[in-house]
Tab-separated table of C-alpha atoms in Angstrom:
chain	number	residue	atom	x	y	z
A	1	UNK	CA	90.390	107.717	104.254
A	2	UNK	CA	86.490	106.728	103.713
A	3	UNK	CA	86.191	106.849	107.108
A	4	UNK	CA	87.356	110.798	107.262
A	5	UNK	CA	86.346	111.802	103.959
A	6	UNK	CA	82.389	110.276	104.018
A	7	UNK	CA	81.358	112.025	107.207
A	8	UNK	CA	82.844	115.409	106.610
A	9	UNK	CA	81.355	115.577	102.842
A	10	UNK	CA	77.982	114.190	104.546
A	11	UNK	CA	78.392	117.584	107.080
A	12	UNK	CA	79.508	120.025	104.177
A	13	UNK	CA	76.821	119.034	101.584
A	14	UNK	CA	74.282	118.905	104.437
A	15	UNK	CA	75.615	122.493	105.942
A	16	UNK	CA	74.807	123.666	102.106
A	17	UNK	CA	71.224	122.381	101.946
A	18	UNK	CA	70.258	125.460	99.758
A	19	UNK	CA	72.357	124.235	96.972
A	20	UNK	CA	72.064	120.026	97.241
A	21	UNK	CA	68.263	119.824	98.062
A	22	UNK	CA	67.867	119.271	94.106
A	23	UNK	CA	70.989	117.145	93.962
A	24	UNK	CA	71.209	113.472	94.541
A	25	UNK	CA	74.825	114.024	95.787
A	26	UNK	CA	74.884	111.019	98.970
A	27	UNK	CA	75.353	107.661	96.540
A	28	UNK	CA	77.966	109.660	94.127
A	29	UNK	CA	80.242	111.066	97.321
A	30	UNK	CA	79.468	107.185	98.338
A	31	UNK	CA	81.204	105.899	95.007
A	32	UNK	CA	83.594	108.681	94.636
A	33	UNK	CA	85.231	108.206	98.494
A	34	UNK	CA	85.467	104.181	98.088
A	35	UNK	CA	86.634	104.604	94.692
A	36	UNK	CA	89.551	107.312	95.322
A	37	UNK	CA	90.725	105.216	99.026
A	38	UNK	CA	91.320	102.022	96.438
A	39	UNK	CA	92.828	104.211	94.095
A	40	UNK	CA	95.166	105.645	96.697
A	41	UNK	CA	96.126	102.178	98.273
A	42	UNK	CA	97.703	100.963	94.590
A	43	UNK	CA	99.361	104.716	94.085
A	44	UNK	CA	102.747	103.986	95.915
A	45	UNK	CA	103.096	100.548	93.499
A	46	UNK	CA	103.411	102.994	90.518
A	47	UNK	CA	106.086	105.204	92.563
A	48	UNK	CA	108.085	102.579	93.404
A	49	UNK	CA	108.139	101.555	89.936
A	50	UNK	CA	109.097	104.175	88.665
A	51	UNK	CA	111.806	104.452	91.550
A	52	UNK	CA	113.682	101.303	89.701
A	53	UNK	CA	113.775	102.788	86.459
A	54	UNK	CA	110.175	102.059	85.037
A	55	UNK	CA	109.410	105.682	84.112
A	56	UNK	CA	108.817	104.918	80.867
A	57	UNK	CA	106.278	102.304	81.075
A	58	UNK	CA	104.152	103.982	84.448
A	59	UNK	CA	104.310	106.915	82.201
A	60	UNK	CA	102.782	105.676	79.226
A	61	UNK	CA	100.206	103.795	81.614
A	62	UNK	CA	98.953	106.884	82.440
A	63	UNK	CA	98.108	108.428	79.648
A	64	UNK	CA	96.694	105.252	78.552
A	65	UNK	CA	94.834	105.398	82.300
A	66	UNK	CA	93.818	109.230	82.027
A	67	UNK	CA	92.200	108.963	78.644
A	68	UNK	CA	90.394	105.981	79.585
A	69	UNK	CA	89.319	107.592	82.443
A	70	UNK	CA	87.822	110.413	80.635
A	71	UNK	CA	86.443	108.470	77.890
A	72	UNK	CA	84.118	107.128	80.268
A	73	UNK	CA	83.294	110.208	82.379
A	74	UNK	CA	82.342	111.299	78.772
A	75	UNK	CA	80.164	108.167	78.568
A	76	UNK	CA	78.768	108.242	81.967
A	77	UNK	CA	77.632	112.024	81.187
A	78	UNK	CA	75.779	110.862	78.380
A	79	UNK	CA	74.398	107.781	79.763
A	80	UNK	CA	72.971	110.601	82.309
A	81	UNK	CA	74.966	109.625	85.435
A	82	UNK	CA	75.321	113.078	86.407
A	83	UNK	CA	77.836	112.807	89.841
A	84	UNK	CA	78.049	109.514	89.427
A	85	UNK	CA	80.498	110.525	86.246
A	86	UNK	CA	83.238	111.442	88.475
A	87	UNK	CA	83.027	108.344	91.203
A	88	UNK	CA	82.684	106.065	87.767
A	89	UNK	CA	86.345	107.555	86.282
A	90	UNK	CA	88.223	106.872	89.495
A	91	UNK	CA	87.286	103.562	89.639
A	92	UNK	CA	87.545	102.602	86.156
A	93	UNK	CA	91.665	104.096	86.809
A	94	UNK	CA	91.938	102.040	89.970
A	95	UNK	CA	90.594	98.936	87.895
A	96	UNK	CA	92.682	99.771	84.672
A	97	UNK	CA	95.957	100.129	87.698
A	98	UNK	CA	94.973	96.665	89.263
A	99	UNK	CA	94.641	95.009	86.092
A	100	UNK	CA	98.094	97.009	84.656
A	101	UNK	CA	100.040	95.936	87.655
A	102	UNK	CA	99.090	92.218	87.224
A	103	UNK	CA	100.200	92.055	83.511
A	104	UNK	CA	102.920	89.240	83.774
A	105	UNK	CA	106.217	91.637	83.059
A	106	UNK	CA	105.041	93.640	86.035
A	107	UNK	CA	103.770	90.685	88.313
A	108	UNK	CA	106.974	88.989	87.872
A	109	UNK	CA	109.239	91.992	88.789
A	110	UNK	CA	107.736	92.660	91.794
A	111	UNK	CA	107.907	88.907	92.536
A	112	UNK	CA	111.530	89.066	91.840
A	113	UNK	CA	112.498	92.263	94.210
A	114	UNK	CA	109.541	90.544	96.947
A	115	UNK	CA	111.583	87.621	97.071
A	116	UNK	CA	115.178	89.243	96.556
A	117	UNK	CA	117.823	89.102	99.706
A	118	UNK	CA	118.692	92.796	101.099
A	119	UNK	CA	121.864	94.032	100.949
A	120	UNK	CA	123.868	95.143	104.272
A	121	UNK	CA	123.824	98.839	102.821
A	122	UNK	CA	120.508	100.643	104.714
A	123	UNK	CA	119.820	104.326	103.623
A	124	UNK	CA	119.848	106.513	106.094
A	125	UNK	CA	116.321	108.116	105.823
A	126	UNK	CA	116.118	111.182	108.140
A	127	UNK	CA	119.553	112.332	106.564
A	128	UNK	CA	119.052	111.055	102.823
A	129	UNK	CA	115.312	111.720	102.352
A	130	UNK	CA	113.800	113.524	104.718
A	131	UNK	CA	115.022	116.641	103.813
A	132	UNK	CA	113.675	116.857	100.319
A	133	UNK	CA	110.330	114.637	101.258
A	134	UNK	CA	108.779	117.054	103.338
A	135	UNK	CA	109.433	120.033	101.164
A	136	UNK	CA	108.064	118.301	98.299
A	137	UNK	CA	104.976	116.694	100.286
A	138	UNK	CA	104.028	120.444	101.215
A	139	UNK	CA	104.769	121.737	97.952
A	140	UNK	CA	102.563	118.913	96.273
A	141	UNK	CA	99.798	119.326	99.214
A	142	UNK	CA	99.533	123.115	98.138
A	143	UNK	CA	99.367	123.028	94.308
A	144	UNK	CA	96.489	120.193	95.410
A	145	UNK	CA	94.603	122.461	97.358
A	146	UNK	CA	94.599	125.329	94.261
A	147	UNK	CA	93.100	122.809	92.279
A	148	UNK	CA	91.055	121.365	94.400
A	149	UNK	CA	89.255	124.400	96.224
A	150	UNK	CA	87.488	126.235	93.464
A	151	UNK	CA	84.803	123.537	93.729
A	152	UNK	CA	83.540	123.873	97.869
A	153	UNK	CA	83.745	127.532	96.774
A	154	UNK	CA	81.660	127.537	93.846
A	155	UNK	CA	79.596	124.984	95.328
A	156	UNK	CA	78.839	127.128	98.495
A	157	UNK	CA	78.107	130.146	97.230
A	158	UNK	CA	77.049	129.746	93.667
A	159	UNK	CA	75.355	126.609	92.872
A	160	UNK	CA	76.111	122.869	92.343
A	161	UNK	CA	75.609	123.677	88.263
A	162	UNK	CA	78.455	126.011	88.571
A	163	UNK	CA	80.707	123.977	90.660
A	164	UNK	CA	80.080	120.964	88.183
A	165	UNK	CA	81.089	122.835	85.115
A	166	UNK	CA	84.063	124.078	86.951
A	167	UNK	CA	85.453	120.660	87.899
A	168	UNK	CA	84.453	119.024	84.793
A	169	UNK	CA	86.455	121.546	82.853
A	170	UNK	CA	89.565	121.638	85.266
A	171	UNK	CA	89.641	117.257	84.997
A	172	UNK	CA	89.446	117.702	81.513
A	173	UNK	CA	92.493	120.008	81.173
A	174	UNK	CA	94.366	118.135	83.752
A	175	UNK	CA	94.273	115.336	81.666
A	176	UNK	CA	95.497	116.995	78.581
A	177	UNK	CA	97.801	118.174	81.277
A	178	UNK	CA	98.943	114.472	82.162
A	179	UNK	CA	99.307	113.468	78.612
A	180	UNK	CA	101.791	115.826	77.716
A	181	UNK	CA	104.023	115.773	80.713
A	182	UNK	CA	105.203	112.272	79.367
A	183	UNK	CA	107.286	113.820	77.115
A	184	UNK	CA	108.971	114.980	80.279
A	185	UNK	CA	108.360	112.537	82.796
A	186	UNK	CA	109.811	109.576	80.689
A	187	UNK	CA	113.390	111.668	80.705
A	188	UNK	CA	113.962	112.194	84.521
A	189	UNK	CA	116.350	109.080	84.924
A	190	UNK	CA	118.134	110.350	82.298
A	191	UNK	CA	118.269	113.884	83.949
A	192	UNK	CA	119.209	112.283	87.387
A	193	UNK	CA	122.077	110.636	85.468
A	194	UNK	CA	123.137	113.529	83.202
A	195	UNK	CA	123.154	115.467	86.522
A	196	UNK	CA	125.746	113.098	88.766
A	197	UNK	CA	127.924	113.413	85.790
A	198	UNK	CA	127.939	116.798	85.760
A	199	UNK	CA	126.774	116.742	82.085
A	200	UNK	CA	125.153	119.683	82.465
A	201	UNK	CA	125.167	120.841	78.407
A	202	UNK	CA	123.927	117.442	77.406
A	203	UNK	CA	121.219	117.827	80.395
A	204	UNK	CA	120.069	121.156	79.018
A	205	UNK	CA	119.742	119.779	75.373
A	206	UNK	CA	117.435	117.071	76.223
A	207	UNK	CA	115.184	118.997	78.511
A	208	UNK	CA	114.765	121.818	76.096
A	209	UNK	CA	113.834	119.428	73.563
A	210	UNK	CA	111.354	117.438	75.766
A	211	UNK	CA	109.916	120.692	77.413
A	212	UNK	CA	109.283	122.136	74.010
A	213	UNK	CA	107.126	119.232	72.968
A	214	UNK	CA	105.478	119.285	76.156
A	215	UNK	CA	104.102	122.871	75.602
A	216	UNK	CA	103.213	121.986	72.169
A	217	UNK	CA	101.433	118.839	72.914
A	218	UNK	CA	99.524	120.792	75.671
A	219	UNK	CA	98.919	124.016	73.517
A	220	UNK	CA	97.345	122.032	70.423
A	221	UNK	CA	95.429	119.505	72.652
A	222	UNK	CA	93.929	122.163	75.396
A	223	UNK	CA	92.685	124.631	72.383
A	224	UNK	CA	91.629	121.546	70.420
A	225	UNK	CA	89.644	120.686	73.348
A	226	UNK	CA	87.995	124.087	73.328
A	227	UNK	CA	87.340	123.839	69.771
A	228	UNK	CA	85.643	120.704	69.863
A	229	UNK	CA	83.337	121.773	72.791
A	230	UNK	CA	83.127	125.305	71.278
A	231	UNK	CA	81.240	123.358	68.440
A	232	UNK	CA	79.413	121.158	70.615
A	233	UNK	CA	77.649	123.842	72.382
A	234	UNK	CA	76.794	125.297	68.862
A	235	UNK	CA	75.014	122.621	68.276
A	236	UNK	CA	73.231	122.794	71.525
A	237	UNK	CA	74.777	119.035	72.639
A	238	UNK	CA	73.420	118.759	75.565
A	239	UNK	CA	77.078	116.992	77.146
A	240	UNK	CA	78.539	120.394	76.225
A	241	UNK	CA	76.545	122.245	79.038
A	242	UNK	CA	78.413	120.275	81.575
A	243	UNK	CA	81.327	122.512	80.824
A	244	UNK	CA	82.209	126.063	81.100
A	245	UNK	CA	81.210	129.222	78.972
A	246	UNK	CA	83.471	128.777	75.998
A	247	UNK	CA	85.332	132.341	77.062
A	248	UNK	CA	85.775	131.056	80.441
A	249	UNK	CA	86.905	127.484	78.720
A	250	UNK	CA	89.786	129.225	76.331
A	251	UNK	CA	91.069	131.133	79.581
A	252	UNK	CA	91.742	127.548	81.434
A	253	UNK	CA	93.155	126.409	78.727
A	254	UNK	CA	95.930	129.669	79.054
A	255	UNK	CA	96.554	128.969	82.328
A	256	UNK	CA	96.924	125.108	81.509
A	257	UNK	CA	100.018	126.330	79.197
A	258	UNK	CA	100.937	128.618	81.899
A	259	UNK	CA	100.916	125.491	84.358
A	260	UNK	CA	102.970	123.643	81.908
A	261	UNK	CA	105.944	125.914	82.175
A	262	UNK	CA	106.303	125.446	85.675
A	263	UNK	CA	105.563	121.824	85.753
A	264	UNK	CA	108.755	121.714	83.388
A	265	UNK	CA	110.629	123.992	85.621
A	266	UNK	CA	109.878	121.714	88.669
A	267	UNK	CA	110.923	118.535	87.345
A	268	UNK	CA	114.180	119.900	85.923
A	269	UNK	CA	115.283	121.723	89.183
A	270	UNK	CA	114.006	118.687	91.153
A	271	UNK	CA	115.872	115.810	89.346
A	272	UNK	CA	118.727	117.682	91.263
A	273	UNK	CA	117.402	116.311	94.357
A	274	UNK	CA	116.469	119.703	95.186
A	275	UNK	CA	113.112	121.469	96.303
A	276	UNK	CA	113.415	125.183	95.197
A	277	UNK	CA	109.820	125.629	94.735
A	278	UNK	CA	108.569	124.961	98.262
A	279	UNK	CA	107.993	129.314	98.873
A	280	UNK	CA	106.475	129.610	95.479
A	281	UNK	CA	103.588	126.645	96.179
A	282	UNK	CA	102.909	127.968	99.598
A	283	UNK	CA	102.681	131.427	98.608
A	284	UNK	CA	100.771	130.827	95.207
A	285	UNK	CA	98.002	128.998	97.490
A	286	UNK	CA	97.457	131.188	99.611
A	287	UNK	CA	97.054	133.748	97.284
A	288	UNK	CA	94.865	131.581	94.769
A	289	UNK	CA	92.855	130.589	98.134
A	290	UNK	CA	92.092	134.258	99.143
A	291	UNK	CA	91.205	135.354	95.363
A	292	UNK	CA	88.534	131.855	94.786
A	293	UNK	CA	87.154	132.902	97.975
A	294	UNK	CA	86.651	136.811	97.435
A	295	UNK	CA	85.857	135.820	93.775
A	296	UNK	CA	83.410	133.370	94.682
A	297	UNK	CA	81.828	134.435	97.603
A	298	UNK	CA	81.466	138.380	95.673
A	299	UNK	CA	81.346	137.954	92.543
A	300	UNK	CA	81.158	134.591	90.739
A	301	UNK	CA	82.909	131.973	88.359
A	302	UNK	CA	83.810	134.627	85.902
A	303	UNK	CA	86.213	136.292	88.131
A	304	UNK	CA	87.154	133.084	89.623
A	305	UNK	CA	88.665	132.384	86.385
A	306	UNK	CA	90.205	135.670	85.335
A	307	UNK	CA	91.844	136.200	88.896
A	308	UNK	CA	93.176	132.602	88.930
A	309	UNK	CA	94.405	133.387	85.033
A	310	UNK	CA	95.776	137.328	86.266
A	311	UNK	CA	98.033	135.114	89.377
A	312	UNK	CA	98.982	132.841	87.052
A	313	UNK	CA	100.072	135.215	84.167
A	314	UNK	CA	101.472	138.068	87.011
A	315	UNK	CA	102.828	135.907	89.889
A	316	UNK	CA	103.466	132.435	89.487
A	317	UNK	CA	104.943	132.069	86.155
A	318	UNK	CA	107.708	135.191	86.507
A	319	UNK	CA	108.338	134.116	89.815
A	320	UNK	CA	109.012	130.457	88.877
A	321	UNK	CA	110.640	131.233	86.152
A	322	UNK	CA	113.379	133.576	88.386
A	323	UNK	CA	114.042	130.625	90.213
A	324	UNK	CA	114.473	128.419	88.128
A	325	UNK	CA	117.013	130.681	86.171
A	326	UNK	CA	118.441	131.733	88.946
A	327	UNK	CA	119.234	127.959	90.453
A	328	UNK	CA	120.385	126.240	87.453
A	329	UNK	CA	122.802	128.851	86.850
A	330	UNK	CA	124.233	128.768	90.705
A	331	UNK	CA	124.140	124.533	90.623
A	332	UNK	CA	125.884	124.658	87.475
A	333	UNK	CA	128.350	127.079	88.064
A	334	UNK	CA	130.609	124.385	90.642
């Protein structure tokens, strides 16, 4: 991964001289690429955690994890870092994993399953998990691109300043994002369960109940979050610049509501082993990439925003929201 990702972001910043010759971008991209490959190597650990009934605990690790990690962005900002911010908050989550993972409870369980004798019984993987992997690897690879192209866009053909407000401002509400979806997350075992037993009623009470405080966990924290920078720009903080206009700042935090909703959706349709969402994330990318590049290239971050809000509010959420209606009622019906 360093080995890709180090000389393609040396050719892309360098391709963009106009915008980087003020910058001191080589040493952060340095830090961020070695940080994010270490990061990457522990990820599956948590998954397969989480795969023998450890939701719960990798759940609450995260949010523990995520507002570490932004608690020290926030620090490295005002310690003057700059780009070194973001390279600083992925390691300080791949440090906070390593040391999480080695906690005694968690050493000794993996011990235990290391050491354990396998079973006769193999799982057939093409048949048993192939067919729902690769719809939910694309599905996952395309609501990763949406987030993660507005900043070569802004960066191209607006200006570094730009592009750093923007992605300070989407990691913050991804975060909040993160946080709340552990109201959720911590539940799919018991949805997975619910769902073999054909428990359907039961199923439907506890999701409602966990979705609901999901939204209002997000809600309260994203415009909380606006509030709090709305103030600190008042006051002409200077950490406050590093994020966007306050208009464009209450917007995101819409469309992090907005994002909410479907996140819900996903997980409930998906605990039925299930990938009904694969058309949706391929179509809402391509979409969301054509509008950040008109928007960007045209006009600038304001429409970014609005257009990205307008596909959210006009597209993605009625069309999610069809489907998932429209599949719980026909896998509940038999």
């Amino acid at each position: 991964m360093v080995l890709l990702l180090l000389p393609l972001g040396w050719f892309f910043f360098s391709a963009n001289q106009a915008n980087t010759e003020q910058v001191n971008w080589l040493g952060p991209w340095i830090l961020l690429c070695i940080s994010t490959a270490l990061f990457l190597f522990i990820t599956p650990v948590f998954s397969f955690l989480e795969g023998c009934g450890k939701v719960k605990e990798v759940a609450l690790y995260r949010v523990y994890q995520s507002l570490s990690n932004y608690i020290f962005i926030g620090f490295s900002l005002a310690l003057g870092l700059r780009l070194y911010a973001l390279g600083v908050g992925v390691a300080i989550s791949f440090l906070s994993g390593l040391i999480w993972l080695n906690l005694k409870s968690n050493r000794i369980f993996l011990k235990d399953i290391w050491v354990s004798k396998i079973s006769d019984y193999k799982i057939n993987w093409q048949q048993e998990i192939l067919p729902f992997q690769w719809k939910i690897a694309i599905s996952w690879l395309s609501g990763y691109l949406i987030f993660q192209l507005f900043n070569p866009v802004l960066f191209t053909f607006q200006s570094a300043a730009v592009a750093g407000q923007m992605g300070i401002s989407l990691a913050a509400f991804n975060g909040v994002s993160l946080v709340a979806m552990a109201w959720v997350n911590t539940k799919i075992p018991v949805f997975s369960v619910l769902i073999a037993k054909k428990e359907f009623e039961e199923l439907d009470r506890i999701f409602f109940k966990a979705a609901i405080q999901s939204l209002v966990v997000v809600a309260f924290a994203s415009f909380t979050l606006v509030a709090v920078i709305y103030f600190l720009q008042s006051l002409d903080i200077s950490i406050s610049t590093r994020f966007l206009p306050i208009k464009l700042l209450a917007i995101l935090g819409f469309i992090n509501i907005l994002n909410q909703i479907t996140f819900c959706q996903a997980i409930y349709l998906r605990a039925h082993k299930k990938e009904p969402f694969l058309l949706n994330s391929v179509v809402g990318s391509i979409l969301t990439g054509i509008s950040t590049y008109v928007a960007g290239r045209y006009f600038g971050v304001e429409t970014v925003v609005v257009m990205y809000f307008l596909l959210n509010l006009v597209v993605g959420l009625p069309w999610n929201s069809y489907t998932f209606l429209h599949k719980r009622k026909a896998w509940h019906s038999y």
